[in-house]
PDB file of N, CA and C in Angstrom:
ATOM      1  N   HIS A   1     237.208-105.292 187.909  1.00  0.00           N
ATOM      2  CA  HIS A   1     236.711-103.492 188.097  1.00  0.00           C
ATOM      3  C   HIS A   1     237.682-102.866 186.635  1.00  0.00           C
ATOM      4  N   VAL A   2     237.068-102.987 185.607  1.00  0.00           N
ATOM      5  CA  VAL A   2     238.209-102.562 184.788  1.00  0.00           C
ATOM      6  C   VAL A   2     238.336-101.266 184.764  1.00  0.00           C
ATOM      7  N   PHE A   3     239.711-100.192 184.788  1.00  0.00           N
ATOM      8  CA  PHE A   3     239.881 -99.240 184.794  1.00  0.00           C
ATOM      9  C   PHE A   3     240.755 -98.379 183.630  1.00  0.00           C
ATOM     10  N   SER A   4     240.973 -99.036 182.628  1.00  0.00           N
ATOM     11  CA  SER A   4     241.549 -98.511 181.848  1.00  0.00           C
ATOM     12  C   SER A   4     241.188 -99.633 180.395  1.00  0.00           C
ATOM     13  N   GLU A   5     241.299 -98.407 179.244  1.00  0.00           N
ATOM     14  CA  GLU A   5     241.056 -99.396 177.986  1.00  0.00           C
ATOM     15  C   GLU A   5     242.038 -98.954 177.390  1.00  0.00           C
ATOM     16  N   GLU A   6     242.564 -99.579 176.405  1.00  0.00           N
ATOM     17  CA  GLU A   6     243.208 -98.896 175.189  1.00  0.00           C
ATOM     18  C   GLU A   6     243.573 -99.719 174.220  1.00  0.00           C
ATOM     19  N   LYS A   7     243.198 -99.089 173.233  1.00  0.00           N
ATOM     20  CA  LYS A   7     243.690 -99.596 171.757  1.00  0.00           C
ATOM     21  C   LYS A   7     244.496 -98.775 170.884  1.00  0.00           C
ATOM     22  N   ARG A   8     245.113-100.245 170.648  1.00  0.00           N
ATOM     23  CA  ARG A   8     247.153 -99.866 169.867  1.00  0.00           C
ATOM     24  C   ARG A   8     246.571 -99.311 168.658  1.00  0.00           C
ATOM     25  N   PRO A   9     247.094 -98.438 168.158  1.00  0.00           N
ATOM     26  CA  PRO A   9     246.562 -97.420 166.997  1.00  0.00           C
ATOM     27  C   PRO A   9     247.655 -98.404 165.495  1.00  0.00           C
ATOM     28  N   GLY A  10     246.931 -98.661 164.906  1.00  0.00           N
ATOM     29  CA  GLY A  10     247.196 -99.489 163.653  1.00  0.00           C
ATOM     30  C   GLY A  10     247.273-101.162 163.615  1.00  0.00           C
ATOM     31  N   THR A  11     246.761-101.466 165.028  1.00  0.00           N
ATOM     32  CA  THR A  11     246.558-102.729 165.317  1.00  0.00           C
ATOM     33  C   THR A  11     245.492-103.267 165.832  1.00  0.00           C
ATOM     34  N   PRO A  12     245.024-104.462 165.786  1.00  0.00           N
ATOM     35  CA  PRO A  12     243.729-105.581 166.287  1.00  0.00           C
ATOM     36  C   PRO A  12     243.811-105.671 167.859  1.00  0.00           C
ATOM     37  N   GLN A  13     245.415-104.641 168.293  1.00  0.00           N
ATOM     38  CA  GLN A  13     245.201-105.328 170.072  1.00  0.00           C
ATOM     39  C   GLN A  13     244.793-104.413 171.059  1.00  0.00           C
ATOM     40  N   MET A  14     244.812-104.584 171.816  1.00  0.00           N
ATOM     41  CA  MET A  14     243.804-103.485 173.250  1.00  0.00           C
ATOM     42  C   MET A  14     244.202-104.035 174.348  1.00  0.00           C
ATOM     43  N   THR A  15     244.458-103.068 175.222  1.00  0.00           N
ATOM     44  CA  THR A  15     245.004-103.176 176.362  1.00  0.00           C
ATOM     45  C   THR A  15     244.410-103.057 177.305  1.00  0.00           C
ATOM     46  N   LEU A  16     243.723-104.090 178.267  1.00  0.00           N
ATOM     47  CA  LEU A  16     243.009-103.500 179.292  1.00  0.00           C
ATOM     48  C   LEU A  16     243.486-103.539 180.992  1.00  0.00           C
ATOM     49  N   LEU A  17     243.437-102.598 181.672  1.00  0.00           N
ATOM     50  CA  LEU A  17     244.124-102.598 183.154  1.00  0.00           C
ATOM     51  C   LEU A  17     242.664-102.669 184.355  1.00  0.00           C
ATOM     52  N   ALA A  18     242.862-103.926 184.688  1.00  0.00           N
ATOM     53  CA  ALA A  18     241.858-104.250 185.235  1.00  0.00           C
ATOM     54  C   ALA A  18     242.346-104.607 186.950  1.00  0.00           C
ATOM     55  N   TYR A  19     241.671-104.786 187.931  1.00  0.00           N
ATOM     56  CA  TYR A  19     241.861-105.624 189.574  1.00  0.00           C
ATOM     57  C   TYR A  19     240.775-106.833 189.130  1.00  0.00           C
ATOM     58  N   LEU A  20     241.708-107.571 189.817  1.00  0.00           N
ATOM     59  CA  LEU A  20     240.991-108.644 189.520  1.00  0.00           C
ATOM     60  C   LEU A  20     241.339-109.716 190.918  1.00  0.00           C
ATOM     61  N   PRO A  21     240.194-109.553 191.574  1.00  0.00           N
ATOM     62  CA  PRO A  21     240.790-110.301 192.920  1.00  0.00           C
ATOM     63  C   PRO A  21     241.122-112.249 193.035  1.00  0.00           C
ATOM     64  N   VAL A  22     242.200-112.037 193.765  1.00  0.00           N
ATOM     65  CA  VAL A  22     242.773-113.149 193.823  1.00  0.00           C
ATOM     66  C   VAL A  22     242.073-114.392 193.542  1.00  0.00           C
ATOM     67  N   MET A  23     241.128-114.540 194.869  1.00  0.00           N
ATOM     68  CA  MET A  23     240.291-116.110 194.669  1.00  0.00           C
ATOM     69  C   MET A  23     239.715-116.075 192.905  1.00  0.00           C
ATOM     70  N   GLU A  24     239.630-115.194 191.983  1.00  0.00           N
ATOM     71  CA  GLU A  24     238.348-115.421 191.053  1.00  0.00           C
ATOM     72  C   GLU A  24     239.702-115.192 190.024  1.00  0.00           C
ATOM     73  N   SER A  25     240.791-115.353 190.451  1.00  0.00           N
ATOM     74  CA  SER A  25     242.119-115.528 189.504  1.00  0.00           C
ATOM     75  C   SER A  25     242.223-117.064 189.017  1.00  0.00           C
ATOM     76  N   PHE A  26     241.992-117.884 189.668  1.00  0.00           N
ATOM     77  CA  PHE A  26     242.025-119.080 189.751  1.00  0.00           C
ATOM     78  C   PHE A  26     241.727-120.045 188.157  1.00  0.00           C
ATOM     79  N   GLY A  27     242.408-120.039 187.236  1.00  0.00           N
ATOM     80  CA  GLY A  27     241.575-120.315 185.905  1.00  0.00           C
ATOM     81  C   GLY A  27     241.291-119.618 185.020  1.00  0.00           C
ATOM     82  N   PHE A  28     241.878-118.013 185.420  1.00  0.00           N
ATOM     83  CA  PHE A  28     241.530-117.020 184.374  1.00  0.00           C
ATOM     84  C   PHE A  28     242.127-117.069 183.003  1.00  0.00           C
ATOM     85  N   THR A  29     243.867-117.387 183.502  1.00  0.00           N
ATOM     86  CA  THR A  29     244.228-117.622 182.226  1.00  0.00           C
ATOM     87  C   THR A  29     243.172-118.425 180.884  1.00  0.00           C
ATOM     88  N   ALA A  30     243.490-119.927 181.630  1.00  0.00           N
ATOM     89  CA  ALA A  30     242.763-120.723 180.852  1.00  0.00           C
ATOM     90  C   ALA A  30     241.625-120.231 179.990  1.00  0.00           C
ATOM     91  N   ASP A  31     240.878-119.532 180.820  1.00  0.00           N
ATOM     92  CA  ASP A  31     239.605-119.390 180.569  1.00  0.00           C
ATOM     93  C   ASP A  31     239.656-118.474 179.262  1.00  0.00           C
ATOM     94  N   LEU A  32     240.181-117.220 179.475  1.00  0.00           N
ATOM     95  CA  LEU A  32     241.028-116.310 178.693  1.00  0.00           C
ATOM     96  C   LEU A  32     240.986-116.554 177.177  1.00  0.00           C
ATOM     97  N   ARG A  33     242.384-117.589 177.328  1.00  0.00           N
ATOM     98  CA  ARG A  33     242.679-117.976 176.171  1.00  0.00           C
ATOM     99  C   ARG A  33     241.575-119.035 175.189  1.00  0.00           C
ATOM    100  N   SER A  34     241.125-119.956 175.802  1.00  0.00           N
ATOM    101  CA  SER A  34     240.250-120.466 175.714  1.00  0.00           C
ATOM    102  C   SER A  34     238.878-119.756 174.628  1.00  0.00           C
ATOM    103  N   ASN A  35     238.736-118.804 175.748  1.00  0.00           N
ATOM    104  CA  ASN A  35     237.733-117.985 174.976  1.00  0.00           C
ATOM    105  C   ASN A  35     238.211-117.045 173.774  1.00  0.00           C
ATOM    106  N   THR A  36     239.067-116.492 173.749  1.00  0.00           N
ATOM    107  CA  THR A  36     239.305-115.826 172.783  1.00  0.00           C
ATOM    108  C   THR A  36     240.527-116.480 171.380  1.00  0.00           C
ATOM    109  N   GLY A  37     240.725-117.996 171.801  1.00  0.00           N
ATOM    110  CA  GLY A  37     240.898-118.747 170.520  1.00  0.00           C
ATOM    111  C   GLY A  37     242.318-118.873 170.695  1.00  0.00           C
ATOM    112  N   GLY A  38     243.052-118.429 172.136  1.00  0.00           N
ATOM    113  CA  GLY A  38     244.381-118.332 172.124  1.00  0.00           C
ATOM    114  C   GLY A  38     245.042-117.015 171.762  1.00  0.00           C
ATOM    115  N   LYS A  39     244.458-116.184 171.118  1.00  0.00           N
ATOM    116  CA  LYS A  39     244.765-114.974 170.636  1.00  0.00           C
ATOM    117  C   LYS A  39     245.229-113.675 172.051  1.00  0.00           C
ATOM    118  N   ALA A  40     244.544-114.132 172.935  1.00  0.00           N
ATOM    119  CA  ALA A  40     244.571-112.963 173.968  1.00  0.00           C
ATOM    120  C   ALA A  40     245.724-114.126 175.416  1.00  0.00           C
ATOM    121  N   PHE A  41     246.436-113.065 176.250  1.00  0.00           N
ATOM    122  CA  PHE A  41     247.018-113.398 177.076  1.00  0.00           C
ATOM    123  C   PHE A  41     246.987-112.525 178.277  1.00  0.00           C
ATOM    124  N   PRO A  42     247.113-112.555 179.329  1.00  0.00           N
ATOM    125  CA  PRO A  42     246.863-112.074 180.508  1.00  0.00           C
ATOM    126  C   PRO A  42     248.574-111.838 181.164  1.00  0.00           C
ATOM    127  N   GLN A  43     248.798-110.508 181.696  1.00  0.00           N
ATOM    128  CA  GLN A  43     249.583-110.376 182.543  1.00  0.00           C
ATOM    129  C   GLN A  43     249.580-109.748 183.474  1.00  0.00           C
ATOM    130  N   CYS A  44     249.711-110.549 184.908  1.00  0.00           N
ATOM    131  CA  CYS A  44     249.137-110.160 186.308  1.00  0.00           C
ATOM    132  C   CYS A  44     250.185-109.475 187.282  1.00  0.00           C
ATOM    133  N   SER A  45     250.113-108.621 187.675  1.00  0.00           N
ATOM    134  CA  SER A  45     250.801-108.073 188.951  1.00  0.00           C
ATOM    135  C   SER A  45     250.076-107.461 190.068  1.00  0.00           C
ATOM    136  N   PHE A  46     250.768-107.833 191.174  1.00  0.00           N
ATOM    137  CA  PHE A  46     249.878-107.405 192.519  1.00  0.00           C
ATOM    138  C   PHE A  46     249.986-105.885 192.628  1.00  0.00           C
ATOM    139  N   ASP A  47     248.825-105.765 193.110  1.00  0.00           N
ATOM    140  CA  ASP A  47     248.492-103.762 193.489  1.00  0.00           C
ATOM    141  C   ASP A  47     248.146-103.773 194.515  1.00  0.00           C
ATOM    142  N   HIS A  48     247.086-104.361 195.619  1.00  0.00           N
ATOM    143  CA  HIS A  48     247.333-103.576 196.471  1.00  0.00           C
ATOM    144  C   HIS A  48     246.227-104.911 197.192  1.00  0.00           C
ATOM    145  N   TRP A  49     245.931-104.886 198.564  1.00  0.00           N
ATOM    146  CA  TRP A  49     245.230-105.309 199.343  1.00  0.00           C
ATOM    147  C   TRP A  49     244.265-104.760 199.465  1.00  0.00           C
ATOM    148  N   GLU A  50     243.081-105.274 199.622  1.00  0.00           N
ATOM    149  CA  GLU A  50     241.258-104.605 200.268  1.00  0.00           C
ATOM    150  C   GLU A  50     241.080-105.239 200.963  1.00  0.00           C
ATOM    151  N   PRO A  51     240.463-105.084 202.398  1.00  0.00           N
ATOM    152  CA  PRO A  51     239.738-105.803 203.364  1.00  0.00           C
ATOM    153  C   PRO A  51     238.813-106.031 203.070  1.00  0.00           C
ATOM    154  N   MET A  52     237.726-107.188 203.111  1.00  0.00           N
ATOM    155  CA  MET A  52     236.711-107.407 203.092  1.00  0.00           C
ATOM    156  C   MET A  52     235.880-107.299 204.088  1.00  0.00           C
ATOM    157  N   SER A  53     234.726-107.149 203.456  1.00  0.00           N
ATOM    158  CA  SER A  53     233.330-106.589 204.779  1.00  0.00           C
ATOM    159  C   SER A  53     232.843-107.862 205.006  1.00  0.00           C
ATOM    160  N   GLY A  54     232.454-107.883 206.306  1.00  0.00           N
ATOM    161  CA  GLY A  54     231.701-109.315 206.884  1.00  0.00           C
ATOM    162  C   GLY A  54     232.081-110.008 208.056  1.00  0.00           C
ATOM    163  N   ASP A  55     231.372-111.221 208.396  1.00  0.00           N
ATOM    164  CA  ASP A  55     232.039-111.713 209.713  1.00  0.00           C
ATOM    165  C   ASP A  55     232.774-113.452 208.939  1.00  0.00           C
ATOM    166  N   PRO A  56     233.684-113.517 209.096  1.00  0.00           N
ATOM    167  CA  PRO A  56     234.257-114.807 208.429  1.00  0.00           C
ATOM    168  C   PRO A  56     233.266-116.726 209.242  1.00  0.00           C
ATOM    169  N   TYR A  57     232.864-115.795 210.364  1.00  0.00           N
ATOM    170  CA  TYR A  57     232.134-116.611 211.252  1.00  0.00           C
ATOM    171  C   TYR A  57     230.425-116.982 210.902  1.00  0.00           C
ATOM    172  N   ALA A  58     230.217-115.855 210.617  1.00  0.00           N
ATOM    173  CA  ALA A  58     228.575-115.786 210.167  1.00  0.00           C
ATOM    174  C   ALA A  58     228.026-116.464 208.065  1.00  0.00           C
ATOM    175  N   GLU A  59     227.591-117.621 208.224  1.00  0.00           N
ATOM    176  CA  GLU A  59     227.249-117.804 207.297  1.00  0.00           C
ATOM    177  C   GLU A  59     226.594-116.929 206.446  1.00  0.00           C
ATOM    178  N   GLY A  60     226.388-117.343 205.061  1.00  0.00           N
ATOM    179  CA  GLY A  60     225.588-116.636 203.921  1.00  0.00           C
ATOM    180  C   GLY A  60     225.867-115.338 203.896  1.00  0.00           C
ATOM    181  N   ASN A  61     227.256-114.459 204.096  1.00  0.00           N
ATOM    182  CA  ASN A  61     228.061-113.273 203.430  1.00  0.00           C
ATOM    183  C   ASN A  61     229.137-114.089 202.864  1.00  0.00           C
ATOM    184  N   LYS A  62     230.191-113.376 201.878  1.00  0.00           N
ATOM    185  CA  LYS A  62     231.126-113.137 201.036  1.00  0.00           C
ATOM    186  C   LYS A  62     232.006-113.805 201.928  1.00  0.00           C
ATOM    187  N   THR A  63     232.370-113.144 203.167  1.00  0.00           N
ATOM    188  CA  THR A  63     233.808-113.119 203.651  1.00  0.00           C
ATOM    189  C   THR A  63     233.410-114.348 203.836  1.00  0.00           C
ATOM    190  N   PHE A  64     232.392-115.079 204.489  1.00  0.00           N
ATOM    191  CA  PHE A  64     232.741-116.556 204.805  1.00  0.00           C
ATOM    192  C   PHE A  64     232.902-117.508 203.901  1.00  0.00           C
ATOM    193  N   THR A  65     231.694-117.107 202.682  1.00  0.00           N
ATOM    194  CA  THR A  65     231.918-118.147 201.589  1.00  0.00           C
ATOM    195  C   THR A  65     233.526-118.193 201.144  1.00  0.00           C
ATOM    196  N   VAL A  66     234.611-116.812 200.934  1.00  0.00           N
ATOM    197  CA  VAL A  66     235.835-116.788 200.304  1.00  0.00           C
ATOM    198  C   VAL A  66     236.598-117.636 201.228  1.00  0.00           C
ATOM    199  N   VAL A  67     236.635-117.358 202.537  1.00  0.00           N
ATOM    200  CA  VAL A  67     237.280-118.250 203.665  1.00  0.00           C
ATOM    201  C   VAL A  67     236.950-119.643 203.843  1.00  0.00           C
ATOM    202  N   THR A  68     235.885-119.936 203.913  1.00  0.00           N
ATOM    203  CA  THR A  68     235.516-121.909 203.495  1.00  0.00           C
ATOM    204  C   THR A  68     236.037-122.407 202.388  1.00  0.00           C
ATOM    205  N   ALA A  69     236.100-121.508 200.762  1.00  0.00           N
ATOM    206  CA  ALA A  69     236.625-121.790 199.745  1.00  0.00           C
ATOM    207  C   ALA A  69     237.991-122.005 199.519  1.00  0.00           C
ATOM    208  N   VAL A  70     238.732-121.136 200.677  1.00  0.00           N
ATOM    209  CA  VAL A  70     240.192-120.855 200.544  1.00  0.00           C
ATOM    210  C   VAL A  70     240.532-122.786 201.797  1.00  0.00           C
ATOM    211  N   ARG A  71     240.109-122.529 202.311  1.00  0.00           N
ATOM    212  CA  ARG A  71     240.250-123.677 203.684  1.00  0.00           C
ATOM    213  C   ARG A  71     240.336-124.996 202.689  1.00  0.00           C
ATOM    214  N   LYS A  72     238.867-125.058 202.053  1.00  0.00           N
ATOM    215  CA  LYS A  72     238.968-126.307 200.954  1.00  0.00           C
ATOM    216  C   LYS A  72     239.867-126.720 200.242  1.00  0.00           C
ATOM    217  N   ARG A  73     240.148-125.462 199.375  1.00  0.00           N
ATOM    218  CA  ARG A  73     241.368-125.475 198.200  1.00  0.00           C
ATOM    219  C   ARG A  73     242.411-126.208 199.034  1.00  0.00           C
ATOM    220  N   LYS A  74     242.815-125.846 200.553  1.00  0.00           N
ATOM    221  CA  LYS A  74     244.254-126.123 201.389  1.00  0.00           C
ATOM    222  C   LYS A  74     243.842-127.527 201.864  1.00  0.00           C
ATOM    223  N   GLY A  75     242.847-128.089 201.852  1.00  0.00           N
ATOM    224  CA  GLY A  75     242.739-129.354 202.455  1.00  0.00           C
ATOM    225  C   GLY A  75     242.526-129.226 203.643  1.00  0.00           C
ATOM    226  N   LEU A  76     242.189-128.188 204.565  1.00  0.00           N
ATOM    227  CA  LEU A  76     241.917-127.672 205.691  1.00  0.00           C
ATOM    228  C   LEU A  76     240.596-128.160 206.064  1.00  0.00           C
ATOM    229  N   SER A  77     240.548-128.221 207.541  1.00  0.00           N
ATOM    230  CA  SER A  77     238.706-128.334 207.763  1.00  0.00           C
ATOM    231  C   SER A  77     238.108-127.158 207.477  1.00  0.00           C
ATOM    232  N   VAL A  78     236.429-127.186 206.797  1.00  0.00           N
ATOM    233  CA  VAL A  78     236.005-126.053 206.114  1.00  0.00           C
ATOM    234  C   VAL A  78     235.865-125.257 207.269  1.00  0.00           C
ATOM    235  N   GLY A  79     235.156-125.833 208.757  1.00  0.00           N
ATOM    236  CA  GLY A  79     235.191-124.572 209.716  1.00  0.00           C
ATOM    237  C   GLY A  79     236.187-124.185 210.187  1.00  0.00           C
ATOM    238  N   ILE A  80     236.002-122.874 210.632  1.00  0.00           N
ATOM    239  CA  ILE A  80     237.146-122.069 211.307  1.00  0.00           C
ATOM    240  C   ILE A  80     237.516-122.577 212.443  1.00  0.00           C
ATOM    241  N   PRO A  81     238.486-122.444 213.163  1.00  0.00           N
ATOM    242  CA  PRO A  81     239.044-123.484 214.648  1.00  0.00           C
ATOM    243  C   PRO A  81     238.776-122.220 215.165  1.00  0.00           C
ATOM    244  N   GLU A  82     238.422-122.463 216.662  1.00  0.00           N
ATOM    245  CA  GLU A  82     238.528-121.581 217.381  1.00  0.00           C
ATOM    246  C   GLU A  82     239.802-120.574 218.199  1.00  0.00           C
ATOM    247  N   LEU A  83     239.654-119.659 218.326  1.00  0.00           N
ATOM    248  CA  LEU A  83     241.288-119.385 218.915  1.00  0.00           C
ATOM    249  C   LEU A  83     241.799-120.014 219.984  1.00  0.00           C
ATOM    250  N   SER A  84     240.734-120.708 220.921  1.00  0.00           N
ATOM    251  CA  SER A  84     241.742-121.264 221.766  1.00  0.00           C
ATOM    252  C   SER A  84     242.777-122.213 221.697  1.00  0.00           C
ATOM    253  N   ARG A  85     241.918-122.911 220.299  1.00  0.00           N
ATOM    254  CA  ARG A  85     243.043-124.218 219.856  1.00  0.00           C
ATOM    255  C   ARG A  85     244.277-123.864 219.726  1.00  0.00           C
ATOM    256  N   TYR A  86     244.700-122.622 219.471  1.00  0.00           N
ATOM    257  CA  TYR A  86     246.153-121.958 219.623  1.00  0.00           C
ATOM    258  C   TYR A  86     246.621-121.410 220.642  1.00  0.00           C
ATOM    259  N   LEU A  87     245.916-121.429 221.430  1.00  0.00           N
ATOM    260  CA  LEU A  87     246.204-120.434 222.593  1.00  0.00           C
ATOM    261  C   LEU A  87     247.175-121.147 223.486  1.00  0.00           C
ATOM    262  N   ASP A  88     248.270-120.954 224.197  1.00  0.00           N
ATOM    263  CA  ASP A  88     249.051-122.011 225.441  1.00  0.00           C
ATOM    264  C   ASP A  88     248.314-121.860 226.271  1.00  0.00           C
ATOM    265  N   LYS A  89     248.498-123.786 226.911  1.00  0.00           N
ATOM    266  CA  LYS A  89     247.566-124.220 227.775  1.00  0.00           C
ATOM    267  C   LYS A  89     248.630-124.614 228.648  1.00  0.00           C
ATOM    268  N   LEU A  90     248.882-123.609 229.666  1.00  0.00           N
ATOM    269  CA  LEU A  90     249.542-124.098 230.974  1.00  0.00           C
ATOM    270  C   LEU A  90     248.913-124.816 232.193  1.00  0.00           C
TER     271      LEU A  90
END
């Protein structure tokens, strides 16, 4: 979501301010530089958290897809473990 575009007077430079979800930022710098011939560079900083809607246990929605992708990237089992796995067993 781009929320600000500003052209620098007297130069070909342009500054864009946008929100980029962390999941979509992996590889962003390489893509940006390769698509601009190395002329563009990002400066990223954290701004805010935004809750995702949807059930991470239900297949077919964005939340499930994101959780599954993160678990796979981290080398964890793809399925979300049951809560009982983490509860103390007396």
